Coordinates of C-alpha atoms in Angstrom, one line a residue:
Chain A
X25 CA 104.5 103.8 83.6
X26 CA 103.7 103.2 80.0
X27 CA 104.1 105.0 76.7
X28 CA 100.7 106.4 76.9
X29 CA 101.5 108.3 80.1
X30 CA 104.6 109.8 78.5
X31 CA 102.6 110.8 75.4
X32 CA 99.8 112.4 77.4
X33 CA 102.3 114.5 79.4
X34 CA 104.2 115.6 76.3
X35 CA 101.0 116.3 74.4
X36 CA 99.9 118.8 77.0
X37 CA 103.4 120.2 77.6
X38 CA 106.2 119.5 75.2
X39 CA 108.6 121.5 77.4
X40 CA 108.7 118.9 80.2
X41 CA 112.2 117.5 80.6
X42 CA 112.9 113.8 80.6
X43 CA 113.8 114.1 84.3
X44 CA 110.5 115.8 85.2
X45 CA 108.5 113.2 83.3
X46 CA 110.4 110.4 85.1
X47 CA 109.6 111.9 88.5
X48 CA 105.9 112.4 87.7
X49 CA 105.6 108.8 86.5
X50 CA 107.7 107.5 89.3
X51 CA 110.3 105.9 87.1
X52 CA 113.9 106.7 86.1
X53 CA 115.1 109.2 83.5
X54 CA 116.9 106.6 81.4
X55 CA 113.8 104.6 80.8
X56 CA 111.8 107.7 79.7
X57 CA 114.7 108.9 77.5
X58 CA 114.8 105.5 75.8
X59 CA 111.0 105.4 75.3
X60 CA 110.9 108.8 73.8
X61 CA 113.9 108.1 71.5
X62 CA 112.0 105.0 70.2
X63 CA 108.8 106.9 69.7
X64 CA 110.6 109.6 67.8
X65 CA 112.4 107.0 65.7
X66 CA 109.2 105.2 64.7
X67 CA 107.4 108.5 64.2
X68 CA 104.8 108.0 67.0
X69 CA 106.1 111.4 68.1
X70 CA 106.1 113.5 64.9
X71 CA 107.1 116.9 66.1
X72 CA 107.3 119.2 69.1
X73 CA 105.3 122.4 68.4
X74 CA 104.1 125.6 70.1
X75 CA 100.5 126.8 70.0
X76 CA 100.7 130.5 69.2
X77 CA 98.1 133.2 69.4
X78 CA 99.4 135.1 66.3
X79 CA 96.9 137.9 66.8
X80 CA 98.5 138.7 70.1
X81 CA 101.8 138.7 68.4
X82 CA 100.5 141.4 66.1
X83 CA 100.5 139.2 63.0
X84 CA 97.7 139.3 60.5
X85 CA 96.9 135.8 59.2
X86 CA 94.1 134.5 57.1
X87 CA 92.9 131.0 57.4
X88 CA 90.4 129.2 55.2
X89 CA 88.8 125.8 55.1
X90 CA 88.3 124.6 51.6
X91 CA 85.9 121.8 50.8
X92 CA 87.4 119.9 47.9
X93 CA 85.6 117.4 45.8
X94 CA 87.9 115.1 43.9
X95 CA 87.7 112.2 41.5
X96 CA 89.3 109.1 43.0
X97 CA 92.1 107.6 40.9
X98 CA 92.4 104.0 39.9
X99 CA 94.8 102.2 42.3
X100 CA 95.5 105.1 44.6
X101 CA 91.9 106.3 45.4
X102 CA 92.0 109.7 47.0
X103 CA 95.6 109.4 48.2
X104 CA 97.5 110.7 45.1
X105 CA 95.3 113.8 44.7
X106 CA 95.5 114.4 48.5
X107 CA 99.3 114.2 48.3
X108 CA 99.5 116.8 45.5
X109 CA 97.5 119.1 47.7
X110 CA 99.2 118.5 51.0
X111 CA 102.7 119.0 49.6
X112 CA 102.0 122.8 49.3
X113 CA 103.4 124.6 52.3
X114 CA 100.4 126.9 52.3
X115 CA 98.3 123.9 53.2
X116 CA 98.2 123.4 57.0
X117 CA 96.1 120.3 57.2
X118 CA 94.2 117.9 54.9
X119 CA 91.6 115.4 56.0
X120 CA 89.5 113.0 54.1
X121 CA 85.9 113.4 55.1
X122 CA 82.7 111.5 55.0
X123 CA 79.7 113.4 53.6
X124 CA 79.1 115.8 50.7
X125 CA 82.7 116.6 49.9
X126 CA 85.9 114.7 50.1
X127 CA 88.8 116.7 51.5
X128 CA 88.8 119.4 54.1
X129 CA 91.8 121.5 53.3
X130 CA 93.0 124.2 55.7
X131 CA 95.0 126.9 54.0
X132 CA 96.9 129.7 55.7
X133 CA 98.0 132.9 54.1
X134 CA 98.9 136.5 54.9
X135 CA 95.9 138.1 53.0
X136 CA 92.6 137.0 51.7
X137 CA 93.8 137.7 48.2
X138 CA 96.8 135.4 48.7
X139 CA 94.6 132.5 49.9
X140 CA 92.0 133.1 47.1
X141 CA 94.9 133.2 44.6
X142 CA 96.3 129.9 45.9
X143 CA 92.9 128.2 45.7
X144 CA 92.1 129.4 42.2
X145 CA 95.5 128.9 40.6
X146 CA 97.0 126.0 42.5
X147 CA 94.3 124.0 44.2
X148 CA 91.4 124.1 41.8
X149 CA 93.6 123.4 38.8
X150 CA 95.0 120.1 40.1
X151 CA 94.0 117.2 38.0
X152 CA 91.3 115.2 39.7
X153 CA 89.9 118.2 41.7
X154 CA 86.3 118.6 40.7
X155 CA 85.3 121.6 42.7
X156 CA 86.3 123.8 45.7
X157 CA 84.2 125.7 48.2
X158 CA 86.1 128.2 50.3
X159 CA 85.2 129.2 53.9
X160 CA 87.2 131.9 55.5
X161 CA 87.8 131.7 59.2
X162 CA 86.3 134.7 61.1
X163 CA 87.4 133.8 64.6
X164 CA 89.0 130.9 66.3
X165 CA 87.6 130.2 69.8
X166 CA 89.4 126.9 70.5
X167 CA 92.2 125.2 68.9
X168 CA 93.8 121.8 69.6
X169 CA 91.9 121.6 72.9
X170 CA 93.1 125.1 74.0
X171 CA 90.6 127.9 74.5
X172 CA 92.1 131.0 72.9
X173 CA 90.8 133.8 75.1
X174 CA 90.2 131.8 78.3
X175 CA 88.8 134.2 80.9
X176 CA 88.7 131.5 83.6
X177 CA 91.3 132.3 86.1
X178 CA 92.3 131.1 89.6
X179 CA 89.7 132.7 91.7
X180 CA 90.3 130.7 94.8
X181 CA 91.0 132.4 98.2
X182 CA 94.8 132.5 98.7
X183 CA 94.6 130.5 101.9
X184 CA 91.8 128.1 102.9
X185 CA 91.7 125.2 105.4
Chain B
X11 CA 76.3 154.5 128.9
X12 CA 78.0 152.7 126.1
X13 CA 76.8 149.3 125.5
X14 CA 79.4 146.6 125.3
X15 CA 78.0 144.3 122.7
X16 CA 80.8 141.9 123.0
X17 CA 79.7 141.0 126.5
X18 CA 76.4 139.9 125.1
X19 CA 78.1 137.2 122.9
X20 CA 77.6 133.7 124.2
X21 CA 80.5 132.7 126.4
X22 CA 80.8 129.4 124.5
X23 CA 81.4 131.3 121.3
X24 CA 83.7 133.8 123.0
X25 CA 85.9 131.0 124.3
X26 CA 86.3 129.5 120.8
X27 CA 89.8 130.2 119.5
X28 CA 89.8 132.0 116.2
X29 CA 91.0 130.0 113.2
X30 CA 94.8 129.9 113.0
X31 CA 94.5 130.3 109.3
X32 CA 92.7 133.6 109.4
X33 CA 95.6 135.7 110.7
X34 CA 97.9 134.3 108.1
X35 CA 95.3 134.8 105.4
X36 CA 95.3 138.6 106.1
X37 CA 99.1 138.7 105.9
X38 CA 99.1 136.9 102.5
X39 CA 96.4 139.2 101.1
X40 CA 98.5 142.2 102.0
X41 CA 101.6 140.8 100.2
X42 CA 102.1 141.3 96.5
X43 CA 103.3 138.8 93.9
X44 CA 102.5 135.9 96.0
X45 CA 102.5 132.3 94.8
X46 CA 100.2 130.6 97.2
X47 CA 100.4 126.9 98.0
X48 CA 98.0 127.4 100.9
X49 CA 94.7 126.5 99.3
X50 CA 92.6 123.6 100.4
X51 CA 90.7 123.1 97.2
X52 CA 91.5 121.7 93.7
X53 CA 92.9 124.0 91.1
X54 CA 90.5 122.6 88.6
X55 CA 87.3 124.4 87.9
X56 CA 84.2 122.1 88.1
X57 CA 84.1 120.1 84.9
X58 CA 82.0 121.8 82.3
X59 CA 79.4 119.0 81.9
X60 CA 78.6 119.5 85.6
X61 CA 78.3 123.2 85.3
X62 CA 76.3 122.9 82.1
X63 CA 73.9 120.4 83.7
X64 CA 73.3 122.9 86.5
X65 CA 72.7 125.8 84.1
X66 CA 70.2 123.6 82.3
X67 CA 68.5 122.8 85.6
X68 CA 68.1 126.5 86.2
X69 CA 66.8 127.1 82.7
X70 CA 64.2 124.4 83.3
X71 CA 63.1 126.2 86.4
X72 CA 64.5 123.9 89.1
X73 CA 64.6 126.6 91.7
X74 CA 62.5 125.3 94.5
X75 CA 63.0 123.4 97.8
X76 CA 63.8 119.8 97.7
X77 CA 62.8 117.3 100.3
X78 CA 64.7 117.9 103.6
X79 CA 66.8 114.8 102.9
X80 CA 67.7 116.0 99.5
X81 CA 66.6 114.9 96.0
X82 CA 65.7 111.2 96.1
X83 CA 67.3 110.7 92.8
X84 CA 70.6 112.1 94.1
X85 CA 70.3 109.9 97.2
X86 CA 69.8 106.9 95.0
X87 CA 72.9 107.7 93.0
X88 CA 74.9 108.2 96.2
X89 CA 73.7 104.9 97.4
X90 CA 74.7 103.2 94.1
X91 CA 78.1 104.9 94.2
X92 CA 78.9 103.8 97.7
X93 CA 77.9 100.2 96.8
X94 CA 79.9 100.2 93.7
X95 CA 83.1 101.5 95.3
X96 CA 82.9 100.0 98.7
X97 CA 80.3 97.3 98.6
X98 CA 78.4 99.0 101.4
X99 CA 74.6 99.4 101.1
X100 CA 72.7 102.4 102.3
X101 CA 68.9 102.8 102.0
X102 CA 68.5 106.1 100.1
X103 CA 65.2 106.7 101.9
X104 CA 66.3 106.4 105.5
X105 CA 70.1 106.2 105.7
X106 CA 71.3 109.1 103.6
X107 CA 71.0 112.9 104.1
X108 CA 72.2 115.5 101.6
X109 CA 73.9 118.4 103.4
X110 CA 75.5 121.8 102.7
X111 CA 79.1 120.5 102.6
X112 CA 80.7 118.0 104.9
X113 CA 81.0 121.0 107.3
X114 CA 77.3 120.9 107.9
X115 CA 77.2 117.1 108.1
X116 CA 79.9 117.2 110.7
X117 CA 78.1 119.8 112.7
X118 CA 74.8 117.8 112.5
X119 CA 76.6 114.6 113.5
X120 CA 78.1 116.2 116.6
X121 CA 74.8 118.0 117.6
X122 CA 72.8 114.8 117.1
X123 CA 74.9 112.5 119.3
X124 CA 76.7 114.7 121.8
X125 CA 75.3 115.1 125.3
X126 CA 76.9 117.7 127.6
X127 CA 80.3 116.6 128.7
X128 CA 80.6 113.7 126.2
X129 CA 84.2 113.3 124.9
X130 CA 85.0 113.1 121.2
X131 CA 88.4 111.6 120.2
X132 CA 90.0 113.6 117.5
X133 CA 93.4 112.9 115.9
X134 CA 95.7 115.8 115.3
X135 CA 96.9 117.4 113.1
X136 CA 93.6 117.5 111.4
X137 CA 91.0 119.8 109.7
X138 CA 90.5 123.0 111.7
X139 CA 86.7 122.5 112.3
X140 CA 86.6 119.2 114.2
X141 CA 87.4 120.4 117.8
X142 CA 85.4 123.7 117.6
X143 CA 82.3 121.9 116.3
X144 CA 82.5 119.3 119.0
X145 CA 82.8 122.1 121.6
X146 CA 79.9 124.0 120.2
X147 CA 77.8 120.8 120.4
X148 CA 78.5 120.7 124.1
X149 CA 81.1 118.0 123.9
X150 CA 84.8 117.9 125.0
X151 CA 87.3 117.3 122.2
X152 CA 90.1 115.0 123.3
X153 CA 93.0 115.4 120.9
X154 CA 95.3 112.5 120.0
X155 CA 98.5 113.7 118.4
X156 CA 99.7 111.6 115.5
X157 CA 103.4 111.7 114.6
X158 CA 105.5 111.5 111.4
X159 CA 107.3 108.4 112.9
X160 CA 104.0 106.5 112.6
X161 CA 103.2 108.1 109.2
X162 CA 100.6 110.3 110.9
X163 CA 98.4 107.2 111.4
X164 CA 96.3 106.9 114.5
X165 CA 97.5 104.0 116.6
X166 CA 95.1 101.6 118.4
X167 CA 97.0 101.9 121.7
X168 CA 96.6 105.7 121.5
X169 CA 92.9 105.4 121.2
X170 CA 92.8 102.9 124.0
X171 CA 94.7 105.3 126.3
X172 CA 92.4 108.2 125.4
X173 CA 89.1 106.4 126.2
X174 CA 87.3 107.2 129.4
X175 CA 83.7 106.4 130.5
X176 CA 82.6 109.7 128.9
X177 CA 84.0 108.9 125.5
X178 CA 81.1 108.9 123.0
X179 CA 82.7 109.1 119.6
X180 CA 85.8 108.7 117.6
X181 CA 86.5 111.0 114.7
X182 CA 88.5 109.7 111.8
X183 CA 89.6 111.7 108.7
X184 CA 91.7 109.7 106.2
X185 CA 93.1 110.6 103.7
X186 CA 94.0 113.4 106.1
X187 CA 94.1 117.1 105.7
X188 CA 96.8 118.5 106.3
X189 CA 99.2 115.5 106.4
X190 CA 98.0 113.5 103.4
X191 CA 98.2 110.4 105.6
X192 CA 96.1 107.4 104.8
X193 CA 95.0 104.4 106.9
X194 CA 95.1 101.0 105.3
X195 CA 92.5 98.4 105.9
X196 CA 94.5 96.5 108.6
X197 CA 95.1 99.6 110.7
X198 CA 91.4 100.6 110.4
X199 CA 90.3 97.1 111.4
X200 CA 92.2 97.5 114.7
X201 CA 90.5 100.9 115.4
X202 CA 87.1 99.3 114.5
X203 CA 87.6 96.6 117.1
X204 CA 88.2 99.2 119.7
X205 CA 85.2 101.2 118.7
X206 CA 83.1 98.0 119.0
X207 CA 84.5 96.9 122.3
X208 CA 84.0 100.4 123.8
X209 CA 80.7 101.0 122.0
X210 CA 81.9 104.2 120.3
X211 CA 80.3 105.9 117.4
X212 CA 82.7 106.6 114.6
X213 CA 82.4 109.8 112.6
X214 CA 84.4 109.1 109.5
X215 CA 85.1 112.1 107.2
X216 CA 86.2 110.6 103.9
X217 CA 85.9 113.6 101.7
X218 CA 89.4 112.8 100.2
X219 CA 88.6 109.1 99.5
X220 CA 88.9 109.4 95.8
X221 CA 92.2 111.1 96.1
X222 CA 94.1 108.0 97.3
X223 CA 97.3 107.3 95.4
X224 CA 98.8 104.4 97.4
X225 CA 96.7 101.3 97.6
X226 CA 93.0 101.6 97.8
X227 CA 90.8 103.6 100.1
X228 CA 89.0 101.6 102.7
X229 CA 85.6 102.9 103.6
X230 CA 85.1 102.6 107.4
X231 CA 81.5 101.5 107.2
X232 CA 82.5 98.6 104.9
X233 CA 84.4 96.9 107.7
X234 CA 82.6 94.0 109.4
X235 CA 80.0 95.3 111.9
X236 CA 80.9 98.9 111.5
X237 CA 78.1 100.2 109.3
X238 CA 75.6 100.6 112.1
X239 CA 78.0 102.6 114.4
X240 CA 79.6 104.7 111.7
X241 CA 78.5 108.1 110.5
X242 CA 80.1 108.3 107.1
X243 CA 80.6 111.8 105.8
X244 CA 81.5 112.5 102.2
X245 CA 80.8 114.9 99.4
X246 CA 81.7 116.2 96.0
X247 CA 84.1 119.1 96.7
X248 CA 87.4 117.4 96.3
X249 CA 86.8 114.6 93.9
X250 CA 84.7 116.6 91.4
X251 CA 86.3 120.0 92.1
X252 CA 83.0 121.4 93.5
X253 CA 84.1 123.1 96.7
X254 CA 82.0 126.3 96.2
X255 CA 78.8 124.3 95.5
X256 CA 78.5 123.2 99.1
X257 CA 77.0 119.9 98.7
X258 CA 77.8 116.7 100.6
X259 CA 76.1 113.9 102.4
X260 CA 76.0 111.9 105.6
X261 CA 75.3 108.1 105.6
X262 CA 74.4 106.1 108.7
X263 CA 71.8 104.1 110.5
X264 CA 68.2 105.4 110.3
X265 CA 68.3 106.6 113.9
X266 CA 71.4 108.8 113.4
X267 CA 70.3 110.1 110.0
X268 CA 66.8 110.7 111.3
X269 CA 68.1 112.8 114.2
X270 CA 70.4 114.7 112.0
X271 CA 67.6 115.3 109.5
X272 CA 65.6 116.8 112.3
X273 CA 68.2 119.4 113.0
X274 CA 68.9 119.9 109.3
X275 CA 65.2 120.6 108.6
X276 CA 65.0 123.4 111.2
X277 CA 68.4 125.0 110.5
X278 CA 69.0 124.5 106.8
X279 CA 65.8 123.1 105.3
X280 CA 67.6 121.5 102.4
X281 CA 70.8 121.8 100.4
X282 CA 70.4 124.2 97.4
X283 CA 68.7 122.5 94.5
X284 CA 71.1 123.8 91.9
X285 CA 74.0 122.3 93.8
X286 CA 72.1 119.0 94.2
X287 CA 71.4 118.9 90.4
X288 CA 75.1 119.4 89.8
X289 CA 76.1 116.7 92.2
X290 CA 73.7 114.3 90.5
X291 CA 75.4 115.0 87.2
X292 CA 78.8 114.5 88.8
X293 CA 77.8 111.0 90.0
X294 CA 76.1 110.0 86.8
X295 CA 78.8 111.2 84.3
X296 CA 81.7 112.6 86.3
X297 CA 84.0 109.6 86.6
X298 CA 86.2 110.1 83.6
X299 CA 86.9 113.7 84.5
X300 CA 87.5 112.8 88.1
X301 CA 89.9 110.0 87.1
X302 CA 91.9 112.5 85.0
X303 CA 92.1 115.0 87.9
X304 CA 93.3 112.2 90.3
X305 CA 95.9 111.1 87.8
X306 CA 97.2 114.7 87.5
X307 CA 97.4 115.1 91.3
X308 CA 99.2 111.8 91.5
X309 CA 101.8 113.0 89.0
X310 CA 102.3 116.3 90.8
X311 CA 102.6 114.4 94.1
X312 CA 105.8 112.7 92.8
X313 CA 107.1 116.1 91.6
X314 CA 106.5 117.6 95.1
X315 CA 108.2 114.8 96.9
X316 CA 111.2 115.0 94.7
X317 CA 111.3 118.8 95.2
X318 CA 111.4 118.5 99.0
X319 CA 114.1 115.9 98.7
X320 CA 116.2 118.2 96.5
X321 CA 115.5 121.0 98.9
X322 CA 116.6 119.0 102.0
X323 CA 113.4 119.2 103.9
X324 CA 112.3 115.8 105.2
X325 CA 108.8 115.0 104.1
X326 CA 106.9 111.8 104.6
X327 CA 105.1 110.4 101.6
X328 CA 101.5 111.4 101.6
X329 CA 99.3 108.6 100.3
X330 CA 96.2 110.8 99.7
X331 CA 94.6 114.2 99.4
X332 CA 96.6 117.0 97.7
X333 CA 98.9 118.1 100.5
X334 CA 102.5 117.5 101.5
X335 CA 103.5 118.1 105.1
X336 CA 107.3 118.5 105.3
X337 CA 109.2 118.9 108.5
X338 CA 110.8 122.3 108.7
X339 CA 112.4 122.0 112.1
X340 CA 115.9 121.6 110.4
X341 CA 115.7 125.3 109.6
X342 CA 115.5 126.1 113.3
X343 CA 112.3 128.0 112.8
X344 CA 108.8 127.4 114.2
X345 CA 106.0 126.7 111.8
X346 CA 104.7 130.2 112.0
X347 CA 108.1 131.8 111.7
X348 CA 108.8 129.7 108.6
X349 CA 105.6 130.6 107.0
X350 CA 105.9 134.3 107.7
X351 CA 109.5 134.6 106.7
X352 CA 109.0 132.6 103.6
X353 CA 106.1 134.9 102.7
X354 CA 108.1 138.0 103.4
X355 CA 111.3 137.0 101.7
X356 CA 110.1 134.9 98.7
X357 CA 106.4 135.6 98.5
X358 CA 105.4 132.0 98.8
X359 CA 102.4 131.2 101.0
X360 CA 102.2 127.9 102.8
X361 CA 100.1 127.2 105.9
X362 CA 101.9 126.7 109.2
X363 CA 101.3 123.2 110.5
X364 CA 100.2 124.3 114.0
X365 CA 97.1 125.8 112.4
X366 CA 95.9 122.2 112.4
X367 CA 96.7 121.6 116.1
X368 CA 99.8 121.6 118.2
X369 CA 100.8 118.2 116.8
X370 CA 101.4 120.1 113.5
X371 CA 104.1 122.3 115.0
X372 CA 107.4 121.9 113.2
X373 CA 105.6 121.3 109.9
X374 CA 104.1 123.3 107.1
X375 CA 101.2 122.3 104.8
X376 CA 102.0 122.6 101.1
X377 CA 99.1 122.1 98.8
X378 CA 99.9 120.8 95.3
X379 CA 96.6 121.8 93.8
X380 CA 98.5 124.1 91.5
X381 CA 99.8 124.0 87.9
X382 CA 103.2 122.4 87.6
X383 CA 104.6 125.8 86.5
X384 CA 103.4 127.5 89.7
X385 CA 104.8 124.6 91.7
X386 CA 108.2 124.7 90.0
X387 CA 108.5 128.5 90.6
X388 CA 107.3 128.2 94.3
X389 CA 109.8 125.4 94.9
X390 CA 112.6 127.4 93.3
X391 CA 111.9 130.2 95.7
X392 CA 111.5 127.9 98.7
X393 CA 114.9 126.3 97.9
X394 CA 116.6 129.7 98.0
X395 CA 114.9 130.4 101.3
X396 CA 116.0 127.2 103.0
X397 CA 119.6 127.4 101.5
X398 CA 119.9 130.7 103.3
X399 CA 119.2 128.9 106.5
X400 CA 121.9 126.3 105.8
X401 CA 119.6 123.5 104.7
X402 CA 121.0 121.2 102.0
X403 CA 119.9 117.8 100.7
X404 CA 121.6 114.9 102.4
X405 CA 124.0 113.2 100.0
X406 CA 122.9 109.7 99.2
X407 CA 126.1 107.6 98.8
X408 CA 127.0 104.0 98.6
X409 CA 126.4 101.2 96.2
X410 CA 122.6 101.0 97.0
X411 CA 122.0 104.6 96.4
X412 CA 119.9 104.2 93.3
X413 CA 117.5 101.6 94.8
X414 CA 117.4 103.7 98.0
X415 CA 116.3 106.8 96.1
X416 CA 113.6 105.1 94.1
X417 CA 112.0 103.4 97.0
X418 CA 108.5 104.8 97.9
X419 CA 108.4 106.6 101.1
X420 CA 112.0 107.4 101.1
X421 CA 111.6 111.0 102.2
X422 CA 110.7 110.1 105.7
X423 CA 114.1 108.5 106.1
X424 CA 116.1 111.4 105.0

């Protein structure tokens, strides 16, 4: 048993109990509990979340990916501008990219107008932001390794030798 | 006059017992809301890269016959794979034959070597096809019951006792379906010595070889002096989740493989090319996905062992495959009664142990080729069922209880 095994199990199913993990990895619950506690403390494990299909829940949400070009700052490079962006709760993720733009910013809102408003009044006006290009998400097929509408089901015979 | 078509069926076929699983299958299909733990195939769908390679092959127009022996490129990869894993060398041109599943390879093997009245030694419980296939080939299956006391391993003295002047072949199938039993190198060496001293052919069905969780699998033909007298059967169904593709292979000396190829070319021609292309991709790039599946099975195996312990059903620790084979005699029920009542009362399907031979009576086969959610729910229901029959876990007491519980293989002692 090592940390990696625990993390793999939790990454695919955060609902697993310490006892279940211990059984699957053939170790005792106390060891697993201790490892998890350590990894939570040192922020290896950041958060336990649930992947939700909001459309199924009847919620309208609008996601957009904004390509942001920024001017790197002396001493901090891209970090200080990135921080000013990622502190907004509307921003779901921020990644520094190689290529023609710098930051890939994922923004979530209830309407297109709300997202557009956020980009034009908050994001684009941050000092150091040179330009923004917004791409609205039309459909999500797969997210975090999970296929959203997976039509593959168990088609095996109920009994086979 | 009404024609009785049944009378026209060959007596040999009429005499064959119907598969014990069939009857139960119908019962399960008629029941609603069933969680089935009765399936003998992985719950994973064939990894996408394999399916994609096969689609690509179709698009490219690979829709024709292949050589009777199978695509040479596939045979070369199989040869490399066997050498890498077990250090045993097979000539892809004369010692390998690609078949339609291990089922066909098994049938070919029997038909190629059995003369009327030859005896084939078969351990029990084991896969449902072994004895019927030997019978259809004109042989006489001689069943050797293995017991939980010996971890369902085949003992050398058992084989010695069963040997007669008519004994032609010994069939081995480890890791075993339905028990999950494995045979370590030392035990296999003892059997190999017997095979050599009595000049027996060994048919070794190693379809579950990759699914070995305790120690390492020993390939029978890798043992000293065994390659020439072994017909090694293996395939892609279990390790690469490719059951429905029906592609497997036989490996053996050129005489055996040549004889089998002769039958194969007249009855089958060749394994489907699409499946062969998929198998090729599995061997070339399938290892990472296969390792992930094996790891997942291994984790579930611990979960299943713990569940039976909590339930109070004694279960020996399976070292391979994806089955657990708990002893249900504490409930006072026979295998079939247990399976039928469990299905009726809790809608959980398991396979009665006696479907795999009379040595399986008193046991049930539980497959853990299911998601942990399905397994948890099935075990919750099964626990209710056995509680109603007065089965509770044995209390482990005393100062050594913790070590005792953690020890591998503990379940057989409970």
